[in-house]
Amino acid sequence: SGGSSGGGAIFADSSAIMTADDCAFISNTSANTAGAVHAIGSAGVTLNRCTLEGNGGPTCADAGAVRATGASATLVQCTLAGNTVTNNGGAIYSTGTSATILRHCTIAGNSAANGGGVRLDGGTLSVVNTIVAANTATSNGPDFHQTGGALSRSGKNIIGINTTITS
């Protein structure tokens, strides 16, 4: 269980740089935010070929799997499924001046009030050859919900039905 700063498994602060390959973050919880990984400030987190499943939970407000708050987060060939939060970003929540990259990822079966799959509130989000589908939201954007920041898309992406994407 994560501390008050969140990150049920990993909390990367300041200039921390972390890379994880071929890993699994399963059933991590946080009493605040980021069920599995929270990167903040000038931290950099890279996840390659990882599974993030069943993270978040009933006390986790934002980011079931990964939250980037003014940090960089790069996910390559990752699967994010079954993550749940009460508020924003069932799987991913990107806010502040973050630079988040999703490349060849699958984000499905996650849930939140806003952005069941992904919530973008600030910074930049780059989506490349990624599937974001079959997520649920009780208020806004079952698969993707954007209230700020900049979205860029390249390659062949599948982003679910009934989702408004602005860029």
Short mmCIF file of N, CA and C in Angstrom, two decimals:
data_model
loop_
_atom_site.label_atom_id
_atom_site.label_comp_id
_atom_site.label_asym_id
_atom_site.label_seq_id
_atom_site.Cartn_x
_atom_site.Cartn_y
_atom_site.Cartn_z
N SER A 1 0.84 -1.18 0.00
CA SER A 1 0.00 0.00 0.00
C SER A 1 0.88 1.24 0.00
N GLY A 2 0.54 2.22 -0.83
CA GLY A 2 1.34 3.43 -0.96
C GLY A 2 1.13 4.39 0.18
N GLY A 3 2.06 5.30 0.33
CA GLY A 3 1.97 6.32 1.37
C GLY A 3 1.07 7.45 0.93
N SER A 4 1.16 8.58 1.62
CA SER A 4 0.28 9.70 1.33
C SER A 4 0.56 10.32 -0.04
N SER A 5 1.73 10.08 -0.60
CA SER A 5 2.06 10.60 -1.92
C SER A 5 1.64 9.66 -3.03
N GLY A 6 1.12 8.52 -2.69
CA GLY A 6 0.64 7.57 -3.68
C GLY A 6 1.73 6.65 -4.19
N GLY A 7 1.35 5.86 -5.18
CA GLY A 7 2.27 4.88 -5.72
C GLY A 7 2.28 3.64 -4.87
N GLY A 8 1.27 2.78 -5.05
CA GLY A 8 1.15 1.57 -4.24
C GLY A 8 2.37 0.67 -4.32
N ALA A 9 3.06 0.66 -5.47
CA ALA A 9 4.27 -0.14 -5.62
C ALA A 9 5.52 0.74 -5.74
N ILE A 10 5.42 1.81 -6.55
CA ILE A 10 6.59 2.67 -6.81
C ILE A 10 6.19 4.14 -6.68
N PHE A 11 7.00 4.90 -5.96
CA PHE A 11 6.87 6.35 -5.93
C PHE A 11 8.19 6.93 -6.38
N ALA A 12 8.22 7.53 -7.58
CA ALA A 12 9.44 8.12 -8.13
C ALA A 12 9.34 9.63 -8.00
N ASP A 13 10.24 10.22 -7.24
CA ASP A 13 10.20 11.66 -6.95
C ASP A 13 11.45 12.34 -7.48
N SER A 14 11.33 13.66 -7.66
CA SER A 14 12.45 14.52 -8.06
C SER A 14 13.13 14.01 -9.31
N SER A 15 14.40 13.72 -9.24
CA SER A 15 15.14 13.31 -10.42
C SER A 15 15.34 11.80 -10.50
N ALA A 16 14.50 11.04 -9.84
CA ALA A 16 14.60 9.58 -9.89
C ALA A 16 14.35 9.09 -11.31
N ILE A 17 15.15 8.13 -11.75
CA ILE A 17 14.99 7.51 -13.06
C ILE A 17 14.82 6.01 -12.82
N MET A 18 13.73 5.46 -13.35
CA MET A 18 13.46 4.04 -13.14
C MET A 18 13.06 3.39 -14.45
N THR A 19 13.63 2.22 -14.73
CA THR A 19 13.23 1.41 -15.87
C THR A 19 12.93 0.01 -15.36
N ALA A 20 11.78 -0.53 -15.78
CA ALA A 20 11.41 -1.90 -15.42
C ALA A 20 11.07 -2.66 -16.71
N ASP A 21 11.67 -3.82 -16.87
CA ASP A 21 11.44 -4.66 -18.04
C ASP A 21 10.78 -5.97 -17.63
N ASP A 22 9.82 -6.43 -18.46
CA ASP A 22 9.19 -7.74 -18.27
C ASP A 22 8.70 -7.93 -16.84
N CYS A 23 7.89 -6.99 -16.37
CA CYS A 23 7.46 -7.00 -14.98
C CYS A 23 5.94 -7.06 -14.87
N ALA A 24 5.46 -7.26 -13.65
CA ALA A 24 4.02 -7.25 -13.38
C ALA A 24 3.76 -6.47 -12.10
N PHE A 25 2.81 -5.54 -12.20
CA PHE A 25 2.31 -4.81 -11.04
C PHE A 25 0.86 -5.25 -10.89
N ILE A 26 0.59 -6.10 -9.92
CA ILE A 26 -0.73 -6.71 -9.79
C ILE A 26 -1.27 -6.48 -8.38
N SER A 27 -2.52 -5.97 -8.33
CA SER A 27 -3.27 -5.77 -7.08
C SER A 27 -2.59 -4.86 -6.07
N ASN A 28 -1.93 -3.82 -6.56
CA ASN A 28 -1.37 -2.80 -5.67
C ASN A 28 -2.46 -1.79 -5.34
N THR A 29 -2.41 -1.23 -4.14
CA THR A 29 -3.41 -0.26 -3.72
C THR A 29 -2.74 0.99 -3.18
N SER A 30 -3.51 2.05 -3.16
CA SER A 30 -3.05 3.30 -2.59
C SER A 30 -4.23 3.97 -1.90
N ALA A 31 -3.97 4.57 -0.76
CA ALA A 31 -5.03 5.28 -0.04
C ALA A 31 -5.28 6.65 -0.64
N ASN A 32 -4.48 7.04 -1.64
CA ASN A 32 -4.58 8.38 -2.18
C ASN A 32 -4.65 8.36 -3.70
N THR A 33 -3.53 8.14 -4.36
CA THR A 33 -3.45 8.20 -5.82
C THR A 33 -2.39 7.23 -6.33
N ALA A 34 -2.56 6.79 -7.56
CA ALA A 34 -1.60 5.91 -8.24
C ALA A 34 -1.49 4.55 -7.57
N GLY A 35 -2.38 3.66 -7.97
CA GLY A 35 -2.38 2.32 -7.40
C GLY A 35 -1.06 1.59 -7.54
N ALA A 36 -0.38 1.73 -8.68
CA ALA A 36 0.88 1.02 -8.88
C ALA A 36 2.09 1.96 -8.90
N VAL A 37 2.11 2.94 -9.84
CA VAL A 37 3.30 3.77 -10.03
C VAL A 37 2.91 5.25 -10.06
N HIS A 38 3.63 6.06 -9.27
CA HIS A 38 3.43 7.51 -9.29
C HIS A 38 4.78 8.17 -9.55
N ALA A 39 4.88 8.87 -10.68
CA ALA A 39 6.08 9.63 -11.03
C ALA A 39 5.76 11.10 -10.89
N ILE A 40 6.58 11.85 -10.17
CA ILE A 40 6.31 13.25 -9.89
C ILE A 40 7.57 14.09 -10.09
N GLY A 41 7.35 15.37 -10.41
CA GLY A 41 8.48 16.29 -10.58
C GLY A 41 9.27 15.95 -11.83
N SER A 42 10.57 15.91 -11.73
CA SER A 42 11.41 15.62 -12.89
C SER A 42 11.77 14.14 -12.99
N ALA A 43 11.01 13.28 -12.32
CA ALA A 43 11.26 11.85 -12.37
C ALA A 43 10.97 11.30 -13.76
N GLY A 44 11.58 10.19 -14.08
CA GLY A 44 11.33 9.50 -15.34
C GLY A 44 11.11 8.02 -15.09
N VAL A 45 10.00 7.50 -15.58
CA VAL A 45 9.68 6.09 -15.42
C VAL A 45 9.46 5.47 -16.80
N THR A 46 10.12 4.34 -17.05
CA THR A 46 9.93 3.60 -18.29
C THR A 46 9.56 2.17 -17.95
N LEU A 47 8.45 1.70 -18.51
CA LEU A 47 8.00 0.32 -18.32
C LEU A 47 7.98 -0.35 -19.69
N ASN A 48 8.72 -1.45 -19.83
CA ASN A 48 8.78 -2.21 -21.07
C ASN A 48 8.21 -3.60 -20.87
N ARG A 49 7.21 -3.95 -21.68
CA ARG A 49 6.60 -5.29 -21.66
C ARG A 49 6.09 -5.67 -20.26
N CYS A 50 5.38 -4.76 -19.64
CA CYS A 50 4.87 -4.99 -18.29
C CYS A 50 3.36 -5.16 -18.29
N THR A 51 2.87 -5.84 -17.27
CA THR A 51 1.44 -5.99 -17.04
C THR A 51 1.09 -5.22 -15.77
N LEU A 52 0.08 -4.35 -15.87
CA LEU A 52 -0.41 -3.61 -14.71
C LEU A 52 -1.88 -3.96 -14.59
N GLU A 53 -2.21 -4.78 -13.61
CA GLU A 53 -3.56 -5.35 -13.52
C GLU A 53 -4.10 -5.33 -12.10
N GLY A 54 -5.37 -4.91 -11.99
CA GLY A 54 -6.07 -4.95 -10.70
C GLY A 54 -5.55 -3.97 -9.67
N ASN A 55 -4.96 -2.87 -10.10
CA ASN A 55 -4.41 -1.87 -9.19
C ASN A 55 -5.45 -0.79 -8.88
N GLY A 56 -5.18 0.00 -7.87
CA GLY A 56 -6.08 1.09 -7.48
C GLY A 56 -6.93 0.71 -6.30
N GLY A 57 -8.21 0.49 -6.55
CA GLY A 57 -9.10 0.06 -5.49
C GLY A 57 -10.03 1.15 -4.99
N PRO A 58 -10.86 0.81 -4.01
CA PRO A 58 -11.93 1.71 -3.56
C PRO A 58 -11.46 2.96 -2.83
N THR A 59 -10.22 3.01 -2.35
CA THR A 59 -9.73 4.21 -1.67
C THR A 59 -8.79 5.04 -2.56
N CYS A 60 -8.52 4.56 -3.75
CA CYS A 60 -7.61 5.25 -4.67
C CYS A 60 -8.42 6.19 -5.56
N ALA A 61 -8.15 7.49 -5.47
CA ALA A 61 -8.94 8.48 -6.22
C ALA A 61 -8.54 8.56 -7.69
N ASP A 62 -7.26 8.58 -7.99
CA ASP A 62 -6.79 8.80 -9.35
C ASP A 62 -5.72 7.80 -9.75
N ALA A 63 -5.71 7.41 -11.02
CA ALA A 63 -4.66 6.58 -11.62
C ALA A 63 -4.56 5.19 -11.01
N GLY A 64 -5.35 4.30 -11.54
CA GLY A 64 -5.29 2.93 -11.05
C GLY A 64 -3.93 2.30 -11.25
N ALA A 65 -3.29 2.56 -12.40
CA ALA A 65 -2.00 1.95 -12.68
C ALA A 65 -0.85 2.95 -12.60
N VAL A 66 -0.90 4.02 -13.44
CA VAL A 66 0.23 4.95 -13.53
C VAL A 66 -0.26 6.40 -13.49
N ARG A 67 0.37 7.20 -12.63
CA ARG A 67 0.11 8.64 -12.61
C ARG A 67 1.42 9.37 -12.87
N ALA A 68 1.38 10.29 -13.83
CA ALA A 68 2.51 11.16 -14.10
C ALA A 68 2.10 12.58 -13.75
N THR A 69 2.77 13.17 -12.77
CA THR A 69 2.47 14.53 -12.32
C THR A 69 3.71 15.37 -12.57
N GLY A 70 3.78 16.00 -13.74
CA GLY A 70 4.94 16.80 -14.10
C GLY A 70 6.17 15.98 -14.37
N ALA A 71 6.02 14.70 -14.60
CA ALA A 71 7.14 13.78 -14.81
C ALA A 71 7.03 13.16 -16.20
N SER A 72 7.99 12.31 -16.53
CA SER A 72 7.87 11.57 -17.79
C SER A 72 7.58 10.11 -17.48
N ALA A 73 6.64 9.57 -18.26
CA ALA A 73 6.29 8.15 -18.13
C ALA A 73 6.18 7.57 -19.53
N THR A 74 6.95 6.52 -19.79
CA THR A 74 6.94 5.85 -21.09
C THR A 74 6.57 4.39 -20.88
N LEU A 75 5.52 3.96 -21.56
CA LEU A 75 5.08 2.57 -21.48
C LEU A 75 5.16 1.97 -22.88
N VAL A 76 5.89 0.86 -23.01
CA VAL A 76 6.08 0.21 -24.30
C VAL A 76 5.66 -1.26 -24.18
N GLN A 77 4.76 -1.68 -25.05
CA GLN A 77 4.25 -3.05 -25.08
C GLN A 77 3.72 -3.49 -23.71
N CYS A 78 2.96 -2.62 -23.09
CA CYS A 78 2.39 -2.93 -21.78
C CYS A 78 0.90 -3.20 -21.90
N THR A 79 0.39 -3.99 -20.97
CA THR A 79 -1.04 -4.26 -20.85
C THR A 79 -1.51 -3.70 -19.52
N LEU A 80 -2.55 -2.84 -19.59
CA LEU A 80 -3.14 -2.26 -18.39
C LEU A 80 -4.60 -2.68 -18.36
N ALA A 81 -4.97 -3.53 -17.43
CA ALA A 81 -6.32 -4.10 -17.41
C ALA A 81 -6.83 -4.26 -15.98
N GLY A 82 -8.13 -4.02 -15.83
CA GLY A 82 -8.78 -4.27 -14.54
C GLY A 82 -8.36 -3.33 -13.43
N ASN A 83 -7.86 -2.16 -13.76
CA ASN A 83 -7.48 -1.15 -12.75
C ASN A 83 -8.70 -0.27 -12.47
N THR A 84 -8.87 0.13 -11.22
CA THR A 84 -10.08 0.86 -10.83
C THR A 84 -9.75 1.98 -9.86
N VAL A 85 -10.37 3.17 -10.11
CA VAL A 85 -10.27 4.29 -9.18
C VAL A 85 -11.63 4.96 -9.04
N THR A 86 -11.75 5.82 -8.05
CA THR A 86 -13.03 6.48 -7.81
C THR A 86 -13.20 7.76 -8.62
N ASN A 87 -12.11 8.33 -9.14
CA ASN A 87 -12.23 9.63 -9.79
C ASN A 87 -11.65 9.63 -11.21
N ASN A 88 -10.35 9.87 -11.38
CA ASN A 88 -9.76 10.11 -12.70
C ASN A 88 -8.75 9.06 -13.14
N GLY A 89 -8.89 8.59 -14.39
CA GLY A 89 -7.89 7.72 -14.99
C GLY A 89 -7.84 6.33 -14.42
N GLY A 90 -8.74 5.48 -14.88
CA GLY A 90 -8.76 4.10 -14.40
C GLY A 90 -7.41 3.41 -14.56
N ALA A 91 -6.73 3.65 -15.67
CA ALA A 91 -5.40 3.08 -15.89
C ALA A 91 -4.32 4.15 -15.78
N ILE A 92 -4.49 5.26 -16.53
CA ILE A 92 -3.45 6.29 -16.61
C ILE A 92 -4.04 7.67 -16.34
N TYR A 93 -3.33 8.45 -15.53
CA TYR A 93 -3.70 9.84 -15.29
C TYR A 93 -2.47 10.69 -15.50
N SER A 94 -2.52 11.56 -16.51
CA SER A 94 -1.40 12.43 -16.84
C SER A 94 -1.82 13.87 -16.56
N THR A 95 -1.03 14.57 -15.73
CA THR A 95 -1.39 15.91 -15.32
C THR A 95 -0.14 16.78 -15.14
N GLY A 96 -0.34 18.08 -14.99
CA GLY A 96 0.79 18.99 -14.82
C GLY A 96 1.54 19.14 -16.13
N THR A 97 2.85 19.13 -16.06
CA THR A 97 3.69 19.27 -17.26
C THR A 97 4.24 17.93 -17.71
N SER A 98 3.53 16.87 -17.46
CA SER A 98 3.99 15.51 -17.77
C SER A 98 4.19 15.29 -19.25
N ALA A 99 5.08 14.36 -19.56
CA ALA A 99 5.26 13.86 -20.92
C ALA A 99 5.04 12.35 -20.85
N THR A 100 3.87 11.92 -21.30
CA THR A 100 3.51 10.51 -21.22
C THR A 100 3.46 9.91 -22.62
N ILE A 101 4.09 8.74 -22.79
CA ILE A 101 4.13 8.06 -24.08
C ILE A 101 3.58 6.66 -23.91
N LEU A 102 2.61 6.30 -24.75
CA LEU A 102 2.06 4.94 -24.79
C LEU A 102 2.37 4.38 -26.17
N ARG A 103 3.21 3.35 -26.23
CA ARG A 103 3.62 2.78 -27.51
C ARG A 103 3.35 1.27 -27.51
N HIS A 104 2.51 0.84 -28.43
CA HIS A 104 2.17 -0.59 -28.58
C HIS A 104 1.57 -1.16 -27.29
N CYS A 105 0.68 -0.40 -26.65
CA CYS A 105 0.06 -0.83 -25.39
C CYS A 105 -1.40 -1.21 -25.62
N THR A 106 -1.94 -1.99 -24.69
CA THR A 106 -3.37 -2.29 -24.65
C THR A 106 -3.90 -1.85 -23.30
N ILE A 107 -4.94 -0.99 -23.34
CA ILE A 107 -5.56 -0.47 -22.13
C ILE A 107 -7.04 -0.83 -22.21
N ALA A 108 -7.45 -1.83 -21.44
CA ALA A 108 -8.83 -2.34 -21.54
C ALA A 108 -9.31 -2.85 -20.19
N GLY A 109 -10.63 -2.72 -19.99
CA GLY A 109 -11.25 -3.26 -18.78
C GLY A 109 -10.96 -2.46 -17.52
N ASN A 110 -10.62 -1.20 -17.64
CA ASN A 110 -10.36 -0.33 -16.49
C ASN A 110 -11.58 0.54 -16.22
N SER A 111 -11.67 1.12 -15.01
CA SER A 111 -12.84 1.94 -14.71
C SER A 111 -12.49 3.12 -13.79
N ALA A 112 -13.25 4.21 -14.02
CA ALA A 112 -13.10 5.45 -13.23
C ALA A 112 -14.35 6.28 -13.44
N ALA A 113 -14.49 7.36 -12.71
CA ALA A 113 -15.59 8.30 -12.98
C ALA A 113 -15.32 9.06 -14.27
N ASN A 114 -14.06 9.48 -14.47
CA ASN A 114 -13.66 10.25 -15.65
C ASN A 114 -12.43 9.62 -16.28
N GLY A 115 -12.55 9.23 -17.53
CA GLY A 115 -11.42 8.60 -18.21
C GLY A 115 -11.18 7.20 -17.69
N GLY A 116 -12.10 6.30 -18.01
CA GLY A 116 -11.96 4.92 -17.55
C GLY A 116 -10.65 4.28 -17.94
N GLY A 117 -10.16 4.62 -19.14
CA GLY A 117 -8.86 4.13 -19.58
C GLY A 117 -7.77 5.14 -19.29
N VAL A 118 -7.91 6.35 -19.87
CA VAL A 118 -6.89 7.39 -19.76
C VAL A 118 -7.53 8.74 -19.49
N ARG A 119 -6.95 9.50 -18.57
CA ARG A 119 -7.38 10.88 -18.31
C ARG A 119 -6.18 11.78 -18.54
N LEU A 120 -6.34 12.78 -19.42
CA LEU A 120 -5.30 13.75 -19.71
C LEU A 120 -5.76 15.12 -19.22
N ASP A 121 -5.08 15.65 -18.19
CA ASP A 121 -5.40 16.97 -17.64
C ASP A 121 -4.34 18.00 -17.94
N GLY A 122 -3.16 17.57 -18.33
CA GLY A 122 -2.08 18.51 -18.60
C GLY A 122 -0.89 17.81 -19.19
N GLY A 123 0.07 18.58 -19.67
CA GLY A 123 1.26 18.02 -20.27
C GLY A 123 0.96 17.48 -21.66
N THR A 124 1.76 16.51 -22.08
CA THR A 124 1.57 15.92 -23.40
C THR A 124 1.38 14.40 -23.28
N LEU A 125 0.55 13.89 -24.15
CA LEU A 125 0.32 12.45 -24.22
C LEU A 125 0.51 12.04 -25.67
N SER A 126 1.42 11.12 -25.91
CA SER A 126 1.68 10.59 -27.25
C SER A 126 1.21 9.14 -27.27
N VAL A 127 0.32 8.84 -28.22
CA VAL A 127 -0.25 7.50 -28.35
C VAL A 127 0.18 6.93 -29.70
N VAL A 128 0.91 5.81 -29.68
CA VAL A 128 1.45 5.22 -30.89
C VAL A 128 1.08 3.74 -30.94
N ASN A 129 0.34 3.33 -31.97
CA ASN A 129 -0.02 1.92 -32.17
C ASN A 129 -0.56 1.29 -30.88
N THR A 130 -1.55 1.93 -30.30
CA THR A 130 -2.08 1.53 -29.00
C THR A 130 -3.59 1.32 -29.07
N ILE A 131 -4.08 0.37 -28.28
CA ILE A 131 -5.51 0.09 -28.17
C ILE A 131 -5.99 0.61 -26.82
N VAL A 132 -7.01 1.47 -26.85
CA VAL A 132 -7.67 1.95 -25.63
C VAL A 132 -9.15 1.68 -25.85
N ALA A 133 -9.68 0.61 -25.29
CA ALA A 133 -11.06 0.20 -25.57
C ALA A 133 -11.63 -0.64 -24.43
N ALA A 134 -12.96 -0.72 -24.39
CA ALA A 134 -13.68 -1.56 -23.42
C ALA A 134 -13.43 -1.16 -21.97
N ASN A 135 -13.19 0.13 -21.74
CA ASN A 135 -13.08 0.68 -20.39
C ASN A 135 -14.42 1.32 -20.03
N THR A 136 -14.64 1.62 -18.76
CA THR A 136 -15.90 2.21 -18.35
C THR A 136 -15.67 3.45 -17.49
N ALA A 137 -16.63 4.39 -17.60
CA ALA A 137 -16.61 5.60 -16.78
C ALA A 137 -18.03 5.92 -16.36
N THR A 138 -18.20 6.34 -15.11
CA THR A 138 -19.53 6.69 -14.63
C THR A 138 -19.93 8.10 -15.01
N SER A 139 -18.96 8.97 -15.37
CA SER A 139 -19.28 10.35 -15.74
C SER A 139 -18.84 10.71 -17.16
N ASN A 140 -17.53 10.75 -17.42
CA ASN A 140 -17.02 11.24 -18.69
C ASN A 140 -15.96 10.33 -19.30
N GLY A 141 -16.08 10.06 -20.60
CA GLY A 141 -15.04 9.38 -21.36
C GLY A 141 -14.69 8.00 -20.88
N PRO A 142 -15.44 6.99 -21.31
CA PRO A 142 -15.13 5.63 -20.86
C PRO A 142 -13.71 5.18 -21.21
N ASP A 143 -13.22 5.57 -22.38
CA ASP A 143 -11.88 5.14 -22.76
C ASP A 143 -10.85 6.25 -22.60
N PHE A 144 -11.24 7.48 -22.97
CA PHE A 144 -10.30 8.59 -22.93
C PHE A 144 -11.07 9.86 -22.57
N HIS A 145 -10.52 10.63 -21.62
CA HIS A 145 -11.13 11.91 -21.27
C HIS A 145 -10.04 12.96 -21.14
N GLN A 146 -10.18 14.05 -21.92
CA GLN A 146 -9.18 15.11 -21.93
C GLN A 146 -9.79 16.42 -21.48
N THR A 147 -9.19 17.05 -20.48
CA THR A 147 -9.62 18.37 -20.02
C THR A 147 -8.53 19.41 -20.19
N GLY A 148 -7.35 18.99 -20.57
CA GLY A 148 -6.22 19.89 -20.78
C GLY A 148 -5.09 19.13 -21.42
N GLY A 149 -3.99 19.80 -21.64
CA GLY A 149 -2.83 19.15 -22.22
C GLY A 149 -2.95 18.97 -23.72
N ALA A 150 -1.97 18.30 -24.31
CA ALA A 150 -1.93 18.09 -25.75
C ALA A 150 -1.79 16.60 -26.07
N LEU A 151 -2.59 16.15 -27.01
CA LEU A 151 -2.58 14.75 -27.43
C LEU A 151 -1.98 14.65 -28.83
N SER A 152 -1.06 13.72 -29.02
CA SER A 152 -0.59 13.41 -30.36
C SER A 152 -0.77 11.92 -30.62
N ARG A 153 -1.18 11.61 -31.84
CA ARG A 153 -1.43 10.22 -32.22
C ARG A 153 -0.65 9.91 -33.48
N SER A 154 -0.06 8.71 -33.53
CA SER A 154 0.59 8.27 -34.75
C SER A 154 0.49 6.75 -34.83
N GLY A 155 0.70 6.23 -36.04
CA GLY A 155 0.56 4.80 -36.24
C GLY A 155 -0.91 4.42 -36.30
N LYS A 156 -1.20 3.20 -35.98
CA LYS A 156 -2.56 2.66 -36.00
C LYS A 156 -3.05 2.50 -34.57
N ASN A 157 -3.94 3.39 -34.15
CA ASN A 157 -4.50 3.36 -32.80
C ASN A 157 -5.97 2.97 -32.88
N ILE A 158 -6.43 2.28 -31.87
CA ILE A 158 -7.86 2.00 -31.72
C ILE A 158 -8.26 2.63 -30.40
N ILE A 159 -9.12 3.65 -30.48
CA ILE A 159 -9.61 4.29 -29.26
C ILE A 159 -11.11 4.16 -29.28
N GLY A 160 -11.67 3.58 -28.20
CA GLY A 160 -13.06 3.15 -28.10
C GLY A 160 -14.15 4.04 -28.64
N ILE A 161 -15.34 3.54 -28.54
CA ILE A 161 -16.54 4.20 -29.02
C ILE A 161 -16.99 5.25 -28.02
N ASN A 162 -17.74 6.25 -28.49
CA ASN A 162 -18.32 7.29 -27.63
C ASN A 162 -17.27 8.05 -26.83
N THR A 163 -16.11 8.26 -27.44
CA THR A 163 -15.05 9.01 -26.78
C THR A 163 -14.71 10.20 -27.66
N THR A 164 -14.77 11.39 -27.11
CA THR A 164 -14.39 12.59 -27.85
C THR A 164 -12.94 12.87 -27.62
N ILE A 165 -12.19 12.97 -28.70
CA ILE A 165 -10.77 13.24 -28.61
C ILE A 165 -10.49 14.56 -29.29
N THR A 166 -9.83 15.46 -28.56
CA THR A 166 -9.43 16.73 -29.14
C THR A 166 -7.92 16.78 -29.11
N SER A 167 -7.36 17.42 -30.09
CA SER A 167 -5.89 17.56 -30.09
C SER A 167 -5.48 18.84 -30.76
#
